[in-house]
Coordinates of C-alpha atoms in Angstrom, one line a residue:
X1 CA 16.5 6.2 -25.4
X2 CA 14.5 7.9 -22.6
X3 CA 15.1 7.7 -19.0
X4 CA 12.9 5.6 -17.7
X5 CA 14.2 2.6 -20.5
X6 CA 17.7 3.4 -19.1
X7 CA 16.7 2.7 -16.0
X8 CA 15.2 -0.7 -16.8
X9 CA 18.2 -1.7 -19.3
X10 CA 20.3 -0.3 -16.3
X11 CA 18.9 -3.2 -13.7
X12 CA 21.3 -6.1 -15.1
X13 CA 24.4 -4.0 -14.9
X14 CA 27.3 -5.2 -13.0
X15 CA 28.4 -3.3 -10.0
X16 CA 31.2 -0.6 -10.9
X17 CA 33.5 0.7 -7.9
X18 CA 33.5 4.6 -7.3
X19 CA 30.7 6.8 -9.5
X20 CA 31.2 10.4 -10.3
X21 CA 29.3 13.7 -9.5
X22 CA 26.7 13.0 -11.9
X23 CA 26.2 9.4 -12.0
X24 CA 26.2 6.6 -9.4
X25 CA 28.6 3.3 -9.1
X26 CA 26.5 1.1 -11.0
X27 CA 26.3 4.1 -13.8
X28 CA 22.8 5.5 -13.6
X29 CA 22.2 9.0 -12.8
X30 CA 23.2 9.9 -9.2
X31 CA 20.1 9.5 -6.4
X32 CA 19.2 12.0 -4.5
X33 CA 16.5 10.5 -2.4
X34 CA 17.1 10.9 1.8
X35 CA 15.7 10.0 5.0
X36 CA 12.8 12.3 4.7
X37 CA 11.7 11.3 0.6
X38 CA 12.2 7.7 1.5
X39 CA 9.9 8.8 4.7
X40 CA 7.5 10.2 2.5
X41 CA 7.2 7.2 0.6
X42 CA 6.8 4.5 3.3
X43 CA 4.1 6.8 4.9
X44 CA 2.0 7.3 1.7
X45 CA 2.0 3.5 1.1
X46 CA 1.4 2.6 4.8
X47 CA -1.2 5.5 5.8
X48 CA -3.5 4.4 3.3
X49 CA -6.7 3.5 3.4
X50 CA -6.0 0.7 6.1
X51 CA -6.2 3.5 8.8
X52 CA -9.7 3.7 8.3
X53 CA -10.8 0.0 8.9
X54 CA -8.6 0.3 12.3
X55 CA -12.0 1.4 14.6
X56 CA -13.8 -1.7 13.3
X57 CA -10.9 -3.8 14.4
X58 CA -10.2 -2.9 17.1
X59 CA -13.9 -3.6 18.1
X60 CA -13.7 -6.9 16.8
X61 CA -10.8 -7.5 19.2
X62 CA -11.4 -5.6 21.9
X63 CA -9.6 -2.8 24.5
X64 CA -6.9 -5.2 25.1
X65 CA -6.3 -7.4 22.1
X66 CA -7.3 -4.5 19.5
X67 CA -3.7 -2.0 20.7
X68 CA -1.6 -5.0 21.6
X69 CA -1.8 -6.5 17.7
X70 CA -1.1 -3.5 16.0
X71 CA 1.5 -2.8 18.5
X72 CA 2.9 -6.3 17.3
X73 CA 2.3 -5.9 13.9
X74 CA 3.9 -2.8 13.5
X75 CA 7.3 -4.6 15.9
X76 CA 7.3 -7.6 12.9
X77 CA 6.5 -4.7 10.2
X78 CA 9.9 -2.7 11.6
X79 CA 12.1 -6.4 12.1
X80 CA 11.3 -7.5 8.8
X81 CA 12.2 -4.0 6.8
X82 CA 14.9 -4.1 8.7
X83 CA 16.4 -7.4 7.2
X84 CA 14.8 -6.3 3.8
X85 CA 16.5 -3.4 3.6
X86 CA 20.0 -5.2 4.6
X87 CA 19.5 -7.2 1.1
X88 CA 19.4 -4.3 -1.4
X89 CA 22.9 -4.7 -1.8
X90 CA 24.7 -8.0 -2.2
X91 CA 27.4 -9.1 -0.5
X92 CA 29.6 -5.8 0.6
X93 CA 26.7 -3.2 2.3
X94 CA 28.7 -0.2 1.0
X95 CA 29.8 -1.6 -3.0
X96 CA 28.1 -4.9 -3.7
X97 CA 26.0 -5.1 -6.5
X98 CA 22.2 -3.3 -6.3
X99 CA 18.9 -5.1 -6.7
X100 CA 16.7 -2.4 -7.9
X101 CA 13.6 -4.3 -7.2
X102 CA 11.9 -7.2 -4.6
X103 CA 12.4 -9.6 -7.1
X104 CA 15.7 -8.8 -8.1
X105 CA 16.4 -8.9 -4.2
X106 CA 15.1 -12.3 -4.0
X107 CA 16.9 -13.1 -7.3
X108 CA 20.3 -12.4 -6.2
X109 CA 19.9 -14.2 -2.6
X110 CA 17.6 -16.9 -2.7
X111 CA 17.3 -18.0 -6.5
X112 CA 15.4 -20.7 -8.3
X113 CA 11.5 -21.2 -7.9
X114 CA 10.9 -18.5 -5.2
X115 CA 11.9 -15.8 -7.9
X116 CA 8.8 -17.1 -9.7
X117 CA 6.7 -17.4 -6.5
X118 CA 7.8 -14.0 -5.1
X119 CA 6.8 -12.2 -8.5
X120 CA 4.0 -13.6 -9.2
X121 CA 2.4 -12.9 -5.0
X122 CA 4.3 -9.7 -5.4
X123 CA 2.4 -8.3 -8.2
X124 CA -0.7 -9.8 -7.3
X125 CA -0.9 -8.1 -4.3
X126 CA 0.1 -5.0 -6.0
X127 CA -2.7 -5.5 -8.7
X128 CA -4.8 -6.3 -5.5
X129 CA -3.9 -3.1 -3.7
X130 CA -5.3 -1.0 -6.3
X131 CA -8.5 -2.7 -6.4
X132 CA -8.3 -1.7 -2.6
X133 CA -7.3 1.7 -3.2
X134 CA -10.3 2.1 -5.7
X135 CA -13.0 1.3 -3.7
X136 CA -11.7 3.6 -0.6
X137 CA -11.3 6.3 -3.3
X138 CA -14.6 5.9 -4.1
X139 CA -16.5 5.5 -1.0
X140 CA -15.2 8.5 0.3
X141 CA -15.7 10.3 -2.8
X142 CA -19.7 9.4 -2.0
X143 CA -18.9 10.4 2.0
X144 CA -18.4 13.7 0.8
X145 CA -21.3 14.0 -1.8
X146 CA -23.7 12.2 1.0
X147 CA -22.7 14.4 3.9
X148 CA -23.8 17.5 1.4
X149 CA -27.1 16.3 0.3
X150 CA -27.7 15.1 4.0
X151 CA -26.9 18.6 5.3
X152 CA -29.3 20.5 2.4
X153 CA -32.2 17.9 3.1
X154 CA -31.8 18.3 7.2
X155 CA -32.1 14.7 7.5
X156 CA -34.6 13.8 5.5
X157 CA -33.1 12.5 2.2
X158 CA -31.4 8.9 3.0
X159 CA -29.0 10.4 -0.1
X160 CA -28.4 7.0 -1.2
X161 CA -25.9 6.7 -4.6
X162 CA -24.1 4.3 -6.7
X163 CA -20.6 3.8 -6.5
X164 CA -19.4 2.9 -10.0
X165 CA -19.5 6.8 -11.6
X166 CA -17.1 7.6 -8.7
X167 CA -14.7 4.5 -9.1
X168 CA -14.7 5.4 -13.2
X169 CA -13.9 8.9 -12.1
X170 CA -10.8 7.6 -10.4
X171 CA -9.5 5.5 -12.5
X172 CA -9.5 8.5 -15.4
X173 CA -7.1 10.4 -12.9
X174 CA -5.2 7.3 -12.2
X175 CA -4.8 6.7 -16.3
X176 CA -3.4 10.3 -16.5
X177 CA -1.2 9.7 -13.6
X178 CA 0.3 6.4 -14.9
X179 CA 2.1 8.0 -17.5
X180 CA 4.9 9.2 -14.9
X181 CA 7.5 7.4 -16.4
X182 CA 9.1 6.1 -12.9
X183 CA 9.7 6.3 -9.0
X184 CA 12.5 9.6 -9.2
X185 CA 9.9 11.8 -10.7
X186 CA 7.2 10.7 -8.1
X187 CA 8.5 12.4 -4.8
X188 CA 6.3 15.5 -5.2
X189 CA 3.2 13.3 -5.5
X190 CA 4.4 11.0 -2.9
X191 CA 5.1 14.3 -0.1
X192 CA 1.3 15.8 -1.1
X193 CA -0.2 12.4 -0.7
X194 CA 1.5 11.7 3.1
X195 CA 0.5 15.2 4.0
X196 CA -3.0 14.5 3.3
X197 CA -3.0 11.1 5.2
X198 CA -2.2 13.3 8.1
X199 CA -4.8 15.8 7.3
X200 CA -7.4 13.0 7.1
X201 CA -5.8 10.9 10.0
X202 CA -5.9 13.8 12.0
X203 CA -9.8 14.3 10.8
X204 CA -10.9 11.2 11.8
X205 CA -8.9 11.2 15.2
X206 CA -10.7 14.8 16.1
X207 CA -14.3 13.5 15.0
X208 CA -13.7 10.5 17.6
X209 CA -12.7 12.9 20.2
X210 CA -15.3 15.0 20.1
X211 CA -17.8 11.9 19.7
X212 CA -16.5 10.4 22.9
X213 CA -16.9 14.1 24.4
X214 CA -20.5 14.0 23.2
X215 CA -21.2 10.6 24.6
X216 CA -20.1 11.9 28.0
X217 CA -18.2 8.1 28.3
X218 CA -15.6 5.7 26.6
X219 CA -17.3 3.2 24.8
X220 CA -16.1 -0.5 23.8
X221 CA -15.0 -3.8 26.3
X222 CA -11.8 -5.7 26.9
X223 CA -13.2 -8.4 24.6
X224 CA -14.8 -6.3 21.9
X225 CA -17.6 -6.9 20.4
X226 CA -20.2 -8.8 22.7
X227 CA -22.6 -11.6 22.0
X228 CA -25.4 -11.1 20.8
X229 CA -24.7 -8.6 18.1
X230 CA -22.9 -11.0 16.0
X231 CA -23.2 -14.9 16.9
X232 CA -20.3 -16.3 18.5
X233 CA -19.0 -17.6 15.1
X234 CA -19.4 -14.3 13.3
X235 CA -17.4 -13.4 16.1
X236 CA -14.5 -15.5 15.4
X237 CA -14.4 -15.0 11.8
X238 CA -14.0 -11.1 12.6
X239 CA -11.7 -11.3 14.8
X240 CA -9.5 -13.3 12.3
X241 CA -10.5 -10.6 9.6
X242 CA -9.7 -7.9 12.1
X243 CA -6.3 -8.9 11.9
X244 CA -6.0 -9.3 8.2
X245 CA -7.2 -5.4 8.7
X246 CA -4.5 -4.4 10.8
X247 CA -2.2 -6.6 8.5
X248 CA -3.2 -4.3 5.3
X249 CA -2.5 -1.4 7.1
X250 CA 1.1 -2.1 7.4
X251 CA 1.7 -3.5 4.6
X252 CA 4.8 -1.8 2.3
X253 CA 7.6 -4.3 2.1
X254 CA 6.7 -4.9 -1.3
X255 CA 7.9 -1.7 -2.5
X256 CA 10.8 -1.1 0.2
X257 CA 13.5 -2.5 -2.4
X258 CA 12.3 0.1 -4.9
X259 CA 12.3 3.4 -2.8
X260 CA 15.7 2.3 -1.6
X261 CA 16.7 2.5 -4.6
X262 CA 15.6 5.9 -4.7
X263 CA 18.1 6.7 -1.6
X264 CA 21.4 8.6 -2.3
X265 CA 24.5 7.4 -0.9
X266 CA 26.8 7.6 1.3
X267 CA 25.8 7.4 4.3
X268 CA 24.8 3.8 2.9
X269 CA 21.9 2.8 1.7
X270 CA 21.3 0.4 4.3
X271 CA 21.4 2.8 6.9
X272 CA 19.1 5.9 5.4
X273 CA 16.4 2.9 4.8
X274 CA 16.8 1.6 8.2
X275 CA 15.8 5.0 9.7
X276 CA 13.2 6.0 7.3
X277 CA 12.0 2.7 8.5
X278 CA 11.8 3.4 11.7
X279 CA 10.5 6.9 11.7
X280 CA 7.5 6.2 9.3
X281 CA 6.8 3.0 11.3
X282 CA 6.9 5.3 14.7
X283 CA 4.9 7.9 13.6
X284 CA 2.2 5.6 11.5
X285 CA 1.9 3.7 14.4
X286 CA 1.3 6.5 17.2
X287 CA -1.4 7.2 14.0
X288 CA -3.2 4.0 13.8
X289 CA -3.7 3.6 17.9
X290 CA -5.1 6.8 18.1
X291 CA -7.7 6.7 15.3
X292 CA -8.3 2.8 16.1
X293 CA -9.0 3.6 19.8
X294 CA -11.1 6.8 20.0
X295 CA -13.1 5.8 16.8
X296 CA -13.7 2.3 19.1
X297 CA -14.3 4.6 22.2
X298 CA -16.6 7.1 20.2
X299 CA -18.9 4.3 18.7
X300 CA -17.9 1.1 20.6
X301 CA -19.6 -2.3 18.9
X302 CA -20.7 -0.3 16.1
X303 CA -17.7 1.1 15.6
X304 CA -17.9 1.4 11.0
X305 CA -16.1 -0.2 8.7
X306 CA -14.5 3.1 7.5
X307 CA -14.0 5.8 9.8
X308 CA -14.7 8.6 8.2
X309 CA -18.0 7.5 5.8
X310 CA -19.0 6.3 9.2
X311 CA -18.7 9.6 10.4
X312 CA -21.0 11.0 7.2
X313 CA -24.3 11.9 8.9
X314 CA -22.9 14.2 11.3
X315 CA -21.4 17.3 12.0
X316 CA -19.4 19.5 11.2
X317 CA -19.8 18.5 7.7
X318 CA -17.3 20.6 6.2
X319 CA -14.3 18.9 8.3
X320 CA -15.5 15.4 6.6
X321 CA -15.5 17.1 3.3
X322 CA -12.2 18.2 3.7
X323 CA -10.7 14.6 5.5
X324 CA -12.3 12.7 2.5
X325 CA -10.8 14.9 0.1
X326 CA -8.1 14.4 1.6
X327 CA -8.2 10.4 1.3
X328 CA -9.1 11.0 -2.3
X329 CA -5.9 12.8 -3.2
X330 CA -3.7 10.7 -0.6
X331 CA -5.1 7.4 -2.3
X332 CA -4.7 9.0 -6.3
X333 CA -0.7 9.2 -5.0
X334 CA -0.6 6.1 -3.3
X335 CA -1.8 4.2 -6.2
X336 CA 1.3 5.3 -7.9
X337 CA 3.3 4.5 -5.7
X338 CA 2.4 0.7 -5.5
X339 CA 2.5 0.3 -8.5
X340 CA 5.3 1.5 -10.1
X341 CA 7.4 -1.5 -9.6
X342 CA 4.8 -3.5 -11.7
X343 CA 4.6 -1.3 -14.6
X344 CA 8.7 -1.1 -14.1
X345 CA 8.8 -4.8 -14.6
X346 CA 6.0 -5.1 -17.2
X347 CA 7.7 -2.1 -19.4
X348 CA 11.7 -4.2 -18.3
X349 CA 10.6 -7.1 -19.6
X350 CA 9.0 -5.9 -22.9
X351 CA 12.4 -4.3 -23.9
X352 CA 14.1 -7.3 -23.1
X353 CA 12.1 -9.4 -25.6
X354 CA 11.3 -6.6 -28.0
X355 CA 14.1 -4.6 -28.0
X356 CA 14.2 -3.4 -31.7
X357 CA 10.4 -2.2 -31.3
X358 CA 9.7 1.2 -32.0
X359 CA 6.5 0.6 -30.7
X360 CA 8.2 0.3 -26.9
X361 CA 11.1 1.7 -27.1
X362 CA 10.4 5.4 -29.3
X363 CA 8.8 8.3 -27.4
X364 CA 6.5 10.7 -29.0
X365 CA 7.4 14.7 -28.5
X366 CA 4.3 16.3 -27.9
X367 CA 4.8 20.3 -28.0
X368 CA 2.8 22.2 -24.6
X369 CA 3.2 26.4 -25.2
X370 CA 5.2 27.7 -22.4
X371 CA 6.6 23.9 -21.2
X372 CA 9.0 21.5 -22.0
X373 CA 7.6 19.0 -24.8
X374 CA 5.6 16.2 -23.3
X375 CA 7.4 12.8 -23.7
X376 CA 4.6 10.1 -24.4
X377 CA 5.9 6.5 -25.3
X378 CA 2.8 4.9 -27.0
X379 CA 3.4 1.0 -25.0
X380 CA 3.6 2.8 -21.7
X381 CA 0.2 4.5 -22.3
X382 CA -1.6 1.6 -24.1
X383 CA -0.7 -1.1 -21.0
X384 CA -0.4 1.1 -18.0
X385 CA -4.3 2.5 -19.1
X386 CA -5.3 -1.2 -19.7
X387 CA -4.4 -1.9 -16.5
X388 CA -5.9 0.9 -14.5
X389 CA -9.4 0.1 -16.9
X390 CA -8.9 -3.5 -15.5
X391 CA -9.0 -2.8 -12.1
X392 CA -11.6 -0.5 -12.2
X393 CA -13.9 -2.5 -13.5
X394 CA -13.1 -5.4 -10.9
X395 CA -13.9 -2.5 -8.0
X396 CA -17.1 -2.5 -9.5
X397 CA -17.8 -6.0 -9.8
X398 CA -16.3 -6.0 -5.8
X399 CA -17.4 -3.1 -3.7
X400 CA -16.6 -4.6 -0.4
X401 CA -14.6 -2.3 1.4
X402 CA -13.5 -4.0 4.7
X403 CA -13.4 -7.7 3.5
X404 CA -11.3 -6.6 0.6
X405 CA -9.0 -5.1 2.8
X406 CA -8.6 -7.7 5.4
X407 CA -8.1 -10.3 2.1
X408 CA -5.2 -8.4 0.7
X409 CA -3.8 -7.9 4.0
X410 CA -4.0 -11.6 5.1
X411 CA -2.1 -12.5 1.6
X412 CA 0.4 -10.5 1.1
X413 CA 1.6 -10.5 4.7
X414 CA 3.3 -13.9 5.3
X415 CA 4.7 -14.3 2.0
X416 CA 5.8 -10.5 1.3
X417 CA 5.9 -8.8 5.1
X418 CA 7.9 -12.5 6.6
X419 CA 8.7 -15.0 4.8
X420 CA 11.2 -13.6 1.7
X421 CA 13.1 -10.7 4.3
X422 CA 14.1 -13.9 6.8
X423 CA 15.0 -16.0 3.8
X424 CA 17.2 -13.6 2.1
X425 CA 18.5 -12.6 5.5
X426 CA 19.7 -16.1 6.4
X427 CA 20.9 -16.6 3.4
X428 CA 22.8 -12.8 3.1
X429 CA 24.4 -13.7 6.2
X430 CA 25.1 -17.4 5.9
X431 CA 23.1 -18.1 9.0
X432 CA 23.8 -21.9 9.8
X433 CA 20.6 -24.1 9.5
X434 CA 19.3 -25.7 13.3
X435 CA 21.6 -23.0 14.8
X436 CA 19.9 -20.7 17.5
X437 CA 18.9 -18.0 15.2
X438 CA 17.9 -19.8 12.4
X439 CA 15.5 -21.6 14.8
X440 CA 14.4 -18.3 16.2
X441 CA 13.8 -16.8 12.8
X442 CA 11.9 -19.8 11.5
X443 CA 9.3 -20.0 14.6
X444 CA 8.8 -16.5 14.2
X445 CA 7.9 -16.5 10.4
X446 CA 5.7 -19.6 11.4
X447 CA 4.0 -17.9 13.8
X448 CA 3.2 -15.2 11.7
X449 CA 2.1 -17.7 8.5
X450 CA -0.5 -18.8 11.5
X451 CA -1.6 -15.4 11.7
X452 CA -2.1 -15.0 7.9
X453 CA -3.9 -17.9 7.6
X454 CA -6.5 -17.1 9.8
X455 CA -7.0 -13.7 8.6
X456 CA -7.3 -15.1 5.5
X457 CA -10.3 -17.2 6.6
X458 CA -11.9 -14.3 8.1
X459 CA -11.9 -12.3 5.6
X460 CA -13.0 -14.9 2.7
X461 CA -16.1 -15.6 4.8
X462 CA -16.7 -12.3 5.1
X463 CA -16.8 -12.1 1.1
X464 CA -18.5 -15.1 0.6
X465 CA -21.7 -13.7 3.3
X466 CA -20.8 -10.3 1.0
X467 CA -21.8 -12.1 -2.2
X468 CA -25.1 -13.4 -1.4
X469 CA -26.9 -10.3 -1.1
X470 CA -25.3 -8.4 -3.7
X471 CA -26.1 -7.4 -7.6
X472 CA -22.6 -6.7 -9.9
X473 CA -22.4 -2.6 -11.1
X474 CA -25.7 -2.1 -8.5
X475 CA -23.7 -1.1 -5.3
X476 CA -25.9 1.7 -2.9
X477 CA -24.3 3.3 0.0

């Protein structure tokens, strides 16, 4: 049996004390993973194509409210990993039994009805996030074909071009990519895809630089944007869907569980996760209040919905060439890395009611001159490309960019971000309901279903305003 079905047959084991040089305590091979891959990881799912929507949220909410809610939202991003990541292990943080996945996490520590509800928002966000990840892909994809033709035709061609041969285009790549078999043998993809987000990151931040150099001022008001370029309900809605923005893009907890997993111990497990944690969420931060605020002091109220395609008609068009590349390659990894964990428990829970099937279980040896033979296992290629043809074609049917964004942000925050890490946390450490910090941690997970909700509000009326001006497969930029 290959690896990758060891490792799913390997999930209900119970815990063994010890390990060896080769293998771990629970019997599957020995991790290697350290602060740095798990790093890595957490900065290629966080720097994603959020970071480009921060400029136009931040001139929803203005100079003061724009810095001051990523600044919170990265505070409850680095809490709530925090508890997550004290819940990978059961009981003992050093030799109680491993949950390999969020669900398995939520399994072992909250049981019942909120497995169900946790998988099912889980992988609907993850199914959701490469819908996102597809558009971005494929907007910027046009960015760099658009700044071209503009620079050829000096101006004069408006270069406009249909988005859906650009989203097919990525979702080939992302069929090939699919077929790595699990998380272990994605590091190298996951380090080239966080070096590009800092290529691109560091693009956009540049461009807005020089822009607010050009302007000769600092663009942009404490309240954002005024009256009277939207109508004081348009601006309401966008401030809420400026936070489901922000939201989005720090959004990772879903796949914490399975990169700690990836972690090698000792030092434990908890610990590596907890400082990964904290230096991805340092640096991405630092990041997103840089590009937010000098793209909202380079263009001010018409500050663009993504940074960089906003960027397209001007010079020097080679550096947006490259920056969009850039998001292109960073997104093809990023992809991957979301969602792994869904084609992990697809793939788990296809052994465990098939498991004399050939069809799922046998791999095909394909010989390559010069290389190892190429394992292909025929159910992993059939359902993981099903899948990636699936939400391809639903990026084409909804091209929305920003609204999409701030949707998946405003849903999988509460639910995924809050509400599971303080349950599993209260219950991993017995906290005794109507004490003091049960009551604390209840208001604040309140407070921050508040916050979802609205976003979520936002960012549906944005959609719905989307939808009345638009033709399905017939998206121009």
């Amino acid at each position: 049996m290959v690896r990758s079905q060891q490792t799913v047959l390997a999930i209900d084991m119970p815990p063994q004390t010890g390990g060896s040089k080769c293998f771990d305590d629970d019997g599957k091979v020995k991790r290697t993973g350290s602060v740095w891959t798990a790093s890595a990881h957490i900065i290629t799912a966080v720097i994603g194509s959020g970071v480009l929507s921060l400029a136009w949220a931040t001139a929803q909410l203005g100079w003061i409210a724009g810095p001051v809610a990523m600044l919170l939202f990265s505070v409850v991003t680095y809490f709530t990993s925090s508890l997550l990541a004290t819940c990978y292990r059961s009981g003992d943080p050093i030799s109680g039994k491993r949950n390999y996945t969020y669900m398995g996490a939520v399994r072992s520590n909250l049981g019942g009805v909120k497995v169900t509800l946790c998988g099912i928002v889980q992988y609907l966000n993850i199914f959701g996030v490469a819908i996102g990840y597809t558009i971005a892909s494929a907007i910027s994809m046009m960015a760099i074909k658009r700044s071209n033709c503009f620079h050829k035709s000096g101006g004069k061609d408006p270069c406009q071009m249909n988005s859906t041969p650009y989203m097919i285009a990525f979702g080939l790549v992302q069929i090939l990519f699919s077929q790595i078999p699990d998380f272990d043998q994605l590091w190298w993809l996951s380090i080239l895809a966080a070096v590009m987000s800092f290529t691109y990151s560091s693009a956009g931040l540049a461009l807005g630089i020089a822009q607010v150099v050009v302007n000769g001022k600092v663009k942009g008001s404490l309240t954002g944007i005024s009256i009277g370029t939207v109508t004081e309900t348009q601006k309401i809605w966008r401030s809420f869907q400026a936070l489901g923005n922000i939201a989005f893009a720090y959004s990772y907890s879903i796949i914490l569980i399975e990169i700690q997993d990836t972690v090698k111990s000792p030092p434990s497990e908890e610990k590596t996760m907890k400082k990964a944690t904290l230096v991805s969420v340092g640096v991405t931060t630092i990041f997103y209040m840089l590009c937010g605020c000098m793209g909202y002091a380079a263009f001010g109220d018409l500050s663009p919905g993504n940074l960089l395609t906003g960027f397209g008609f001007y010079n020097p068009y080679w550096l947006l060439d490259i920056a969009n590349a850039a998001i292109v390659i960073h997104l093809i990894g990023a992809y991957q890395v979301y969602c792994q964990p869904l084609f992990a428990f697809i793939e788990k829970q296809a052994s465990i009611r098939f498991p004399d099937s050939e069809f799922i279980a046998k791999d095909i040896e394909i010989p390559i001159p010069g290389f190892k033979p190429l394992r292909l296992n025929l159910f992993r290629l059939i359902w993981r490309t099903v899948f990636v043809i699936i939400t391809t074609v639903i990026s084409m049917l909804l091209p929305f960019f920003n609204d999409v964004v701030g949707l998946l942000g405003s849903l999988g925050f509460w639910p995924l971000t809050v509400y599971f890490p303080v349950e599993m946390y209260i219950a991993q450490k017995k906290i005794p309901r109507w004490s003091t910090r049960w009551v604390c941690l209840q208001v604040f997970s309140l407070g921050c279903l508040v916050v979802s909700i609205a976003a979520a509000a936002g960012s549906i009326a944005g959609v719905v305003l989307d939808l009345k001006s638009y033709k399905p497969f017939q998206s121009n930029y």
